[in-house]
Amino acid sequence: METCLECKKPTETVIDKCTGDTICTECSLVISDHYIDDSQEWRTFTNDDNSDRDPNRVGGPTNTLLKSGGTGTIIDKGRENTSSVSKTNLYELCRTQNLVRNTEDELIEKACREIKRISEGLGLISSVKFRACEIVSKFDGDNSKRLRREKHLNALCAAAVSTACRELKLSRTLKEISLVAGGVDLKDINKASRIIRRLVGSDQDELAPSSAAPQVIINTGELVSRFCSKLDISVRETKAIREAVEKAENFDIRRNPKTVLAAVIFMICQLSQTRKRPIREIAVAAEVAESTIKNSANDMYPYASKIIPSWYASEEDINKRLGGTIGSWDAARLTA
C-alpha cells in the first residue's frame, strides 16, 4: 500500500506495466509515472526451423557469422576504491582477457558495420548486406585469409558488397561503391575482389568439385532504369533504350555493357523530339568518358537502324540525324 496525496491515506494501488504508472484504486490519481521492473528479463529467440531446444535466454540472439557467436565477457576496471577486487587482481584479469580476446571477431564486427554503411549509402536490400558480411566472415582462417585493418579492410568491404551485388544480380559499378566507401582506390577493390573470388571459389569447389561457379554479368536492364532516372529521360525514350540494348546483344559489338548502354542513350537522345541530352551529362551519369561514348557510338552506327526500334525512329531519321553527328566526329578526327 502507498499513501495517496489526494485521498491523504494509505490506499491500494495498481501498476500499469504498459505505461509505467502507479495508480490509486480509489481516486485514480497517478501517484508515480516511472515504474522500474526489477524482475528477470527473459526473452525468446527461436530458430526458424525450431531446432533450438532451449530458446529462452537473456540478451540478444547469437551471431552465426562469428566463432564466438557474438557472446563474450568484458572486464571493466571501474572507478577507484569502488571495486571489491584489489587493483592488482583487477589488472591481472584485464591482462588475461586481452590475451584470450578474439581480435578476428572484432575485425569482422567492424567490417560488418562498414558493409552496413556502404549498403545503406547505395540503397541496397538487406540480403546483399548479409551476403557481404557472410563473405567477410570467411576471412578467419590461416595467415593468408586474415583480415587486416584500415585501408585493406575498407577495400575488402567494398569488394564484398560488389561480389554480393553480382551474385544477387544487382548492378552497382565499382566507381559507385568506391565513392560511398570513402574514396577507396579502384585498384585496391579489384585486388580484394580477386582474393574473394579465390576464397569463394575454393569453398564452392569443396561443396561441388565437378561444378564451376557461374559468372554473373552486369544486369544492363537495371542500369537502364538507374541511368535514365539520373538523366530524367521520359518513359517512351527509356523503353526505346531498353529495347535497343537488348537488340545490341545480338551483334558483335566489342564493348562492355555499360559503354554500350551509354552509347545507346546518346543515340536515342539525339533522335529525341523533346529534349536532347548533351554528351557531357550522359558521361557523368553513366560514368564513362566522353571519348569512349563517341568511339562506341561510331562502332555501333552501322547497326543503328537494326538496333533502334522502328516505332521510335525511322531508318531515314536515323541516317539523317545520327549520320551528321557521327560524320562530324570523323571529320574532326581526320583534321586532328
Short mmCIF file of C-alpha atoms in Angstrom, two decimals:
data_model
loop_
_atom_site.label_atom_id
_atom_site.label_comp_id
_atom_site.label_asym_id
_atom_site.label_seq_id
_atom_site.Cartn_x
_atom_site.Cartn_y
_atom_site.Cartn_z
CA MET A 1 0.00 0.00 0.00
CA GLU A 2 1.11 3.53 -0.77
CA THR A 3 -0.05 6.89 0.55
CA CYS A 4 -2.24 8.79 -1.92
CA LEU A 5 -1.79 12.56 -1.86
CA GLU A 6 -5.38 13.10 -2.97
CA CYS A 7 -7.01 10.66 -0.50
CA LYS A 8 -4.43 11.55 2.17
CA LYS A 9 -4.31 7.99 3.44
CA PRO A 10 -2.72 4.65 2.53
CA THR A 11 -4.68 3.11 -0.34
CA GLU A 12 -4.47 0.14 -2.66
CA THR A 13 -2.59 0.88 -5.88
CA VAL A 14 -2.34 -0.81 -9.26
CA ILE A 15 0.62 -0.70 -11.67
CA ASP A 16 0.07 -0.21 -15.39
CA LYS A 17 3.07 -2.05 -16.86
CA CYS A 18 2.46 -0.65 -20.33
CA THR A 19 2.83 2.98 -19.29
CA GLY A 20 4.76 2.51 -16.02
CA ASP A 21 2.13 4.39 -13.98
CA THR A 22 1.25 3.64 -10.33
CA ILE A 23 -2.47 4.49 -9.96
CA CYS A 24 -4.62 4.86 -6.87
CA THR A 25 -7.62 2.48 -6.96
CA GLU A 26 -9.93 4.89 -5.11
CA CYS A 27 -9.44 8.27 -6.83
CA SER A 28 -7.47 7.17 -9.97
CA LEU A 29 -4.66 9.60 -9.19
CA VAL A 30 -1.32 8.73 -10.83
CA ILE A 31 0.95 8.51 -7.80
CA SER A 32 4.09 7.73 -9.79
CA ASP A 33 4.75 7.74 -13.52
CA HIS A 34 8.05 5.88 -13.50
CA TYR A 35 8.00 2.20 -12.59
CA ILE A 36 11.10 0.03 -12.85
CA ASP A 37 10.53 -3.68 -13.26
CA ASP A 38 13.23 -5.46 -11.26
CA SER A 39 12.18 -8.96 -12.30
CA GLN A 40 14.20 -11.16 -14.65
CA GLU A 41 14.14 -10.10 -18.30
CA TRP A 42 13.59 -13.40 -20.07
CA ARG A 43 13.20 -13.15 -23.81
CA THR A 44 12.69 -15.76 -26.52
CA PHE A 45 14.82 -16.13 -29.66
CA THR A 46 13.99 -19.27 -31.60
CA ASN A 47 15.47 -20.54 -34.84
CA ASP A 48 13.32 -20.68 -37.97
CA ASP A 49 13.45 -24.47 -38.03
CA ASN A 50 12.66 -24.73 -34.27
CA SER A 51 15.90 -26.68 -33.74
CA ASP A 52 16.75 -24.70 -30.59
CA ARG A 53 15.72 -26.88 -27.65
CA ASP A 54 16.06 -24.13 -25.06
CA PRO A 55 15.33 -20.82 -26.79
CA ASN A 56 14.80 -18.87 -23.54
CA ARG A 57 17.83 -16.81 -22.67
CA VAL A 58 18.75 -13.28 -21.66
CA GLY A 59 20.23 -10.87 -24.20
CA GLY A 60 20.29 -10.64 -27.95
CA PRO A 61 20.46 -13.52 -30.43
CA THR A 62 23.77 -15.13 -31.28
CA ASN A 63 25.71 -14.02 -34.35
CA THR A 64 26.31 -17.06 -36.55
CA LEU A 65 28.98 -15.22 -38.54
CA LEU A 66 31.33 -15.11 -35.55
CA LYS A 67 33.16 -18.03 -33.99
CA SER A 68 32.23 -16.84 -30.51
CA GLY A 69 28.61 -16.34 -31.53
CA GLY A 70 28.81 -12.69 -30.53
CA THR A 71 28.89 -13.55 -26.83
CA GLY A 72 31.74 -12.66 -24.50
CA THR A 73 32.80 -11.18 -21.20
CA ILE A 74 34.07 -7.66 -20.67
CA ILE A 75 36.04 -6.88 -17.52
CA ASP A 76 35.67 -3.23 -16.56
CA LYS A 77 38.33 -1.61 -14.40
CA GLY A 78 35.71 0.61 -12.82
CA ARG A 79 36.33 3.61 -10.61
CA GLU A 80 38.92 3.72 -7.91
CA ASN A 81 38.06 2.37 -4.45
CA THR A 82 34.66 1.06 -5.63
CA SER A 83 35.64 -2.50 -6.63
CA SER A 84 35.72 -5.34 -4.15
CA VAL A 85 38.66 -6.82 -6.09
CA SER A 86 42.12 -5.48 -5.43
CA LYS A 87 43.75 -3.32 -8.07
CA THR A 88 46.49 -5.90 -8.73
CA ASN A 89 43.99 -8.72 -9.30
CA LEU A 90 41.82 -6.49 -11.46
CA TYR A 91 44.68 -5.57 -13.79
CA GLU A 92 45.70 -9.22 -13.93
CA LEU A 93 42.17 -10.18 -15.02
CA CYS A 94 42.17 -7.47 -17.69
CA ARG A 95 45.57 -8.63 -18.95
CA THR A 96 44.33 -12.23 -19.16
CA GLN A 97 41.25 -11.14 -21.06
CA ASN A 98 43.36 -9.26 -23.61
CA LEU A 99 45.43 -12.40 -24.18
CA VAL A 100 42.40 -14.61 -24.91
CA ARG A 101 40.39 -11.96 -26.77
CA ASN A 102 39.48 -12.89 -30.33
CA THR A 103 40.72 -9.99 -32.45
CA GLU A 104 39.40 -11.61 -35.63
CA ASP A 105 35.82 -11.35 -34.34
CA GLU A 106 36.37 -7.68 -33.56
CA LEU A 107 37.62 -7.03 -37.10
CA ILE A 108 34.68 -8.94 -38.58
CA GLU A 109 32.26 -6.88 -36.48
CA LYS A 110 33.99 -3.70 -37.67
CA ALA A 111 33.81 -4.90 -41.28
CA CYS A 112 30.10 -5.69 -40.91
CA ARG A 113 29.45 -2.17 -39.64
CA GLU A 114 31.30 -0.74 -42.66
CA ILE A 115 29.34 -3.03 -45.02
CA LYS A 116 26.09 -1.86 -43.43
CA ARG A 117 27.13 1.77 -44.00
CA ILE A 118 28.04 1.12 -47.66
CA SER A 119 24.82 -0.83 -48.29
CA GLU A 120 22.66 1.91 -46.82
CA GLY A 121 24.52 4.52 -48.88
CA LEU A 122 23.81 2.56 -52.07
CA GLY A 123 20.22 1.78 -51.09
CA LEU A 124 20.76 -2.00 -51.25
CA ILE A 125 18.44 -4.64 -49.85
CA SER A 126 19.22 -6.49 -46.62
CA SER A 127 20.07 -9.76 -48.39
CA VAL A 128 23.02 -8.05 -50.11
CA LYS A 129 24.30 -6.79 -46.77
CA PHE A 130 24.01 -10.24 -45.16
CA ARG A 131 25.76 -11.95 -48.10
CA ALA A 132 28.61 -9.41 -47.99
CA CYS A 133 29.01 -9.96 -44.23
CA GLU A 134 28.97 -13.70 -44.83
CA ILE A 135 31.81 -13.34 -47.35
CA VAL A 136 33.89 -11.26 -44.93
CA SER A 137 33.32 -13.77 -42.12
CA LYS A 138 35.18 -16.40 -44.18
CA PHE A 139 38.43 -14.49 -43.57
CA ASP A 140 39.16 -16.15 -40.23
CA GLY A 141 41.49 -18.95 -41.24
CA ASP A 142 45.26 -19.05 -41.65
CA ASN A 143 47.51 -16.05 -42.25
CA SER A 144 46.64 -15.90 -45.95
CA LYS A 145 42.96 -15.41 -45.05
CA ARG A 146 43.33 -12.99 -42.17
CA LEU A 147 41.68 -9.61 -42.06
CA ARG A 148 43.84 -6.52 -41.82
CA ARG A 149 42.96 -3.09 -40.55
CA GLU A 150 42.29 0.29 -42.13
CA LYS A 151 42.92 0.51 -45.89
CA HIS A 152 42.85 -3.22 -46.62
CA LEU A 153 39.70 -3.70 -44.56
CA ASN A 154 37.81 -0.89 -46.32
CA ALA A 155 38.77 -2.24 -49.75
CA LEU A 156 37.70 -5.75 -48.71
CA CYS A 157 34.32 -4.47 -47.51
CA ALA A 158 33.75 -2.65 -50.80
CA ALA A 159 34.75 -5.76 -52.77
CA ALA A 160 32.42 -7.93 -50.66
CA VAL A 161 29.50 -5.60 -51.43
CA SER A 162 30.38 -5.69 -55.14
CA THR A 163 30.57 -9.51 -55.12
CA ALA A 164 27.25 -9.80 -53.27
CA CYS A 165 25.59 -7.46 -55.78
CA ARG A 166 26.81 -9.56 -58.68
CA GLU A 167 25.68 -12.83 -57.08
CA LEU A 168 22.20 -11.40 -56.44
CA LYS A 169 22.12 -9.78 -59.91
CA LEU A 170 22.00 -6.18 -58.62
CA SER A 171 24.24 -3.99 -60.74
CA ARG A 172 26.41 -1.49 -58.93
CA THR A 173 29.53 -0.17 -60.60
CA LEU A 174 32.86 -0.14 -58.78
CA LYS A 175 33.02 3.63 -59.07
CA GLU A 176 29.68 3.97 -57.24
CA ILE A 177 30.83 1.63 -54.49
CA SER A 178 34.19 3.41 -54.26
CA LEU A 179 32.54 6.80 -53.72
CA VAL A 180 30.27 5.51 -50.95
CA ALA A 181 33.16 3.56 -49.37
CA GLY A 182 35.09 6.76 -48.74
CA GLY A 183 37.10 7.00 -51.96
CA VAL A 184 38.80 3.60 -51.81
CA ASP A 185 41.06 3.16 -54.85
CA LEU A 186 39.57 1.02 -57.63
CA LYS A 187 42.81 -0.96 -57.89
CA ASP A 188 42.53 -1.95 -54.22
CA ILE A 189 38.89 -3.02 -54.72
CA ASN A 190 39.84 -5.12 -57.77
CA LYS A 191 42.69 -6.72 -55.84
CA ALA A 192 40.37 -7.55 -52.92
CA SER A 193 37.76 -8.89 -55.38
CA ARG A 194 40.30 -11.34 -56.80
CA ILE A 195 41.07 -12.55 -53.28
CA ILE A 196 37.35 -13.01 -52.59
CA ARG A 197 36.83 -14.91 -55.85
CA ARG A 198 39.62 -17.33 -54.94
CA LEU A 199 38.20 -17.81 -51.45
CA VAL A 200 34.57 -18.20 -52.53
CA GLY A 201 35.63 -20.40 -55.45
CA SER A 202 37.60 -22.74 -53.18
CA ASP A 203 34.59 -23.08 -50.86
CA GLN A 204 32.31 -23.92 -53.78
CA ASP A 205 34.82 -26.47 -55.10
CA GLU A 206 34.75 -28.21 -51.73
CA LEU A 207 30.95 -28.37 -51.85
CA ALA A 208 30.68 -29.33 -55.52
CA PRO A 209 34.05 -30.11 -57.15
CA SER A 210 32.53 -31.02 -60.51
CA SER A 211 30.52 -27.83 -60.98
CA ALA A 212 32.06 -24.45 -61.70
CA ALA A 213 30.75 -21.25 -60.19
CA PRO A 214 28.60 -19.31 -62.67
CA GLN A 215 29.90 -15.94 -63.76
CA VAL A 216 27.29 -13.23 -63.20
CA ILE A 217 27.40 -10.40 -65.74
CA ILE A 218 26.24 -6.85 -65.17
CA ASN A 219 22.46 -6.52 -65.25
CA THR A 220 22.12 -3.97 -68.03
CA GLY A 221 18.35 -3.75 -67.55
CA GLU A 222 18.79 -2.34 -64.06
CA LEU A 223 21.44 0.09 -65.31
CA VAL A 224 18.95 1.38 -67.88
CA SER A 225 16.48 2.31 -65.15
CA ARG A 226 19.09 3.99 -62.95
CA PHE A 227 20.89 5.94 -65.69
CA CYS A 228 17.64 7.10 -67.29
CA SER A 229 16.39 8.22 -63.90
CA LYS A 230 19.56 10.27 -63.36
CA LEU A 231 19.12 11.95 -66.76
CA ASP A 232 15.36 12.49 -66.28
CA ILE A 233 14.56 10.65 -69.52
CA SER A 234 10.91 10.10 -70.41
CA VAL A 235 9.19 6.73 -70.27
CA ARG A 236 8.97 6.48 -74.06
CA GLU A 237 12.70 7.07 -74.50
CA THR A 238 13.53 4.69 -71.67
CA LYS A 239 11.51 1.95 -73.37
CA ALA A 240 13.38 2.57 -76.65
CA ILE A 241 16.75 2.46 -74.87
CA ARG A 242 15.86 -0.82 -73.17
CA GLU A 243 14.82 -2.45 -76.45
CA ALA A 244 17.92 -1.13 -78.25
CA VAL A 245 20.25 -2.52 -75.58
CA GLU A 246 18.59 -5.93 -75.82
CA LYS A 247 18.95 -5.97 -79.62
CA ALA A 248 22.58 -4.83 -79.40
CA GLU A 249 23.47 -8.11 -77.69
CA ASN A 250 22.85 -9.92 -80.99
CA PHE A 251 25.63 -8.02 -82.78
CA ASP A 252 29.40 -8.23 -82.49
CA ILE A 253 29.99 -5.02 -80.54
CA ARG A 254 33.20 -5.46 -78.59
CA ARG A 255 32.41 -3.06 -75.76
CA ASN A 256 31.46 -3.64 -72.15
CA PRO A 257 27.73 -3.40 -71.29
CA LYS A 258 27.97 -0.04 -69.56
CA THR A 259 29.74 1.56 -72.55
CA VAL A 260 27.18 0.10 -74.96
CA LEU A 261 24.37 1.46 -72.80
CA ALA A 262 25.93 4.93 -72.70
CA ALA A 263 26.26 4.94 -76.50
CA VAL A 264 22.64 3.80 -76.92
CA ILE A 265 21.42 6.54 -74.57
CA PHE A 266 23.36 9.11 -76.61
CA MET A 267 21.88 7.90 -79.92
CA ILE A 268 18.32 7.79 -78.58
CA CYS A 269 18.70 11.27 -77.09
CA GLN A 270 19.98 12.60 -80.43
CA LEU A 271 16.80 11.26 -82.05
CA SER A 272 14.57 12.68 -79.32
CA GLN A 273 11.91 15.17 -80.38
CA THR A 274 11.53 16.69 -76.90
CA ARG A 275 14.90 17.20 -75.25
CA LYS A 276 18.43 16.30 -76.30
CA ARG A 277 20.92 15.50 -73.57
CA PRO A 278 24.48 16.69 -74.14
CA ILE A 279 27.13 14.01 -74.19
CA ARG A 280 28.72 15.53 -71.08
CA GLU A 281 25.63 14.78 -68.95
CA ILE A 282 25.45 11.24 -70.30
CA ALA A 283 29.13 10.68 -69.50
CA VAL A 284 28.64 11.84 -65.91
CA ALA A 285 25.52 9.71 -65.35
CA ALA A 286 26.99 6.57 -66.95
CA GLU A 287 30.49 7.13 -65.51
CA VAL A 288 32.04 6.72 -68.96
CA ALA A 289 34.47 9.09 -70.67
CA GLU A 290 33.08 11.27 -73.47
CA SER A 291 35.66 9.95 -75.94
CA THR A 292 34.64 6.37 -75.11
CA ILE A 293 30.98 7.15 -75.78
CA LYS A 294 31.90 8.74 -79.13
CA ASN A 295 34.01 5.76 -80.18
CA SER A 296 31.29 3.30 -79.13
CA ALA A 297 28.58 5.25 -80.97
CA ASN A 298 30.82 5.28 -84.06
CA ASP A 299 31.24 1.48 -83.83
CA MET A 300 27.50 0.93 -83.36
CA TYR A 301 26.34 3.32 -86.09
CA PRO A 302 26.35 0.66 -88.87
CA TYR A 303 23.85 -1.35 -86.77
CA ALA A 304 21.80 1.65 -85.62
CA SER A 305 18.83 1.05 -87.93
CA LYS A 306 18.61 -2.57 -86.70
CA ILE A 307 19.13 -1.75 -83.02
CA ILE A 308 16.90 1.31 -82.56
CA PRO A 309 13.17 0.35 -82.57
CA SER A 310 11.31 1.31 -85.73
CA TRP A 311 8.38 2.70 -83.72
CA TYR A 312 10.75 5.27 -82.18
CA ALA A 313 12.61 6.45 -85.30
CA SER A 314 12.60 5.51 -88.96
CA GLU A 315 15.72 4.47 -90.84
CA GLU A 316 15.67 7.78 -92.71
CA ASP A 317 15.65 9.78 -89.48
CA ILE A 318 18.45 7.66 -88.04
CA ASN A 319 20.68 8.20 -91.06
CA LYS A 320 19.84 11.91 -91.23
CA ARG A 321 20.32 12.84 -87.55
CA LEU A 322 22.94 10.37 -86.38
CA GLY A 323 24.87 10.37 -89.64
CA GLY A 324 25.53 14.11 -89.43
CA THR A 325 26.67 13.98 -85.80
CA ILE A 326 28.94 10.97 -86.15
CA GLY A 327 30.20 12.21 -89.53
CA SER A 328 31.32 15.48 -87.91
CA TRP A 329 33.27 13.45 -85.33
CA ASP A 330 35.06 11.55 -88.08
CA ALA A 331 35.88 14.78 -89.89
CA ALA A 332 37.24 16.36 -86.71
CA ARG A 333 39.30 13.22 -86.02
CA LEU A 334 40.85 13.28 -89.53
CA THR A 335 41.59 17.01 -89.23
CA ALA A 336 43.31 16.48 -85.90
#
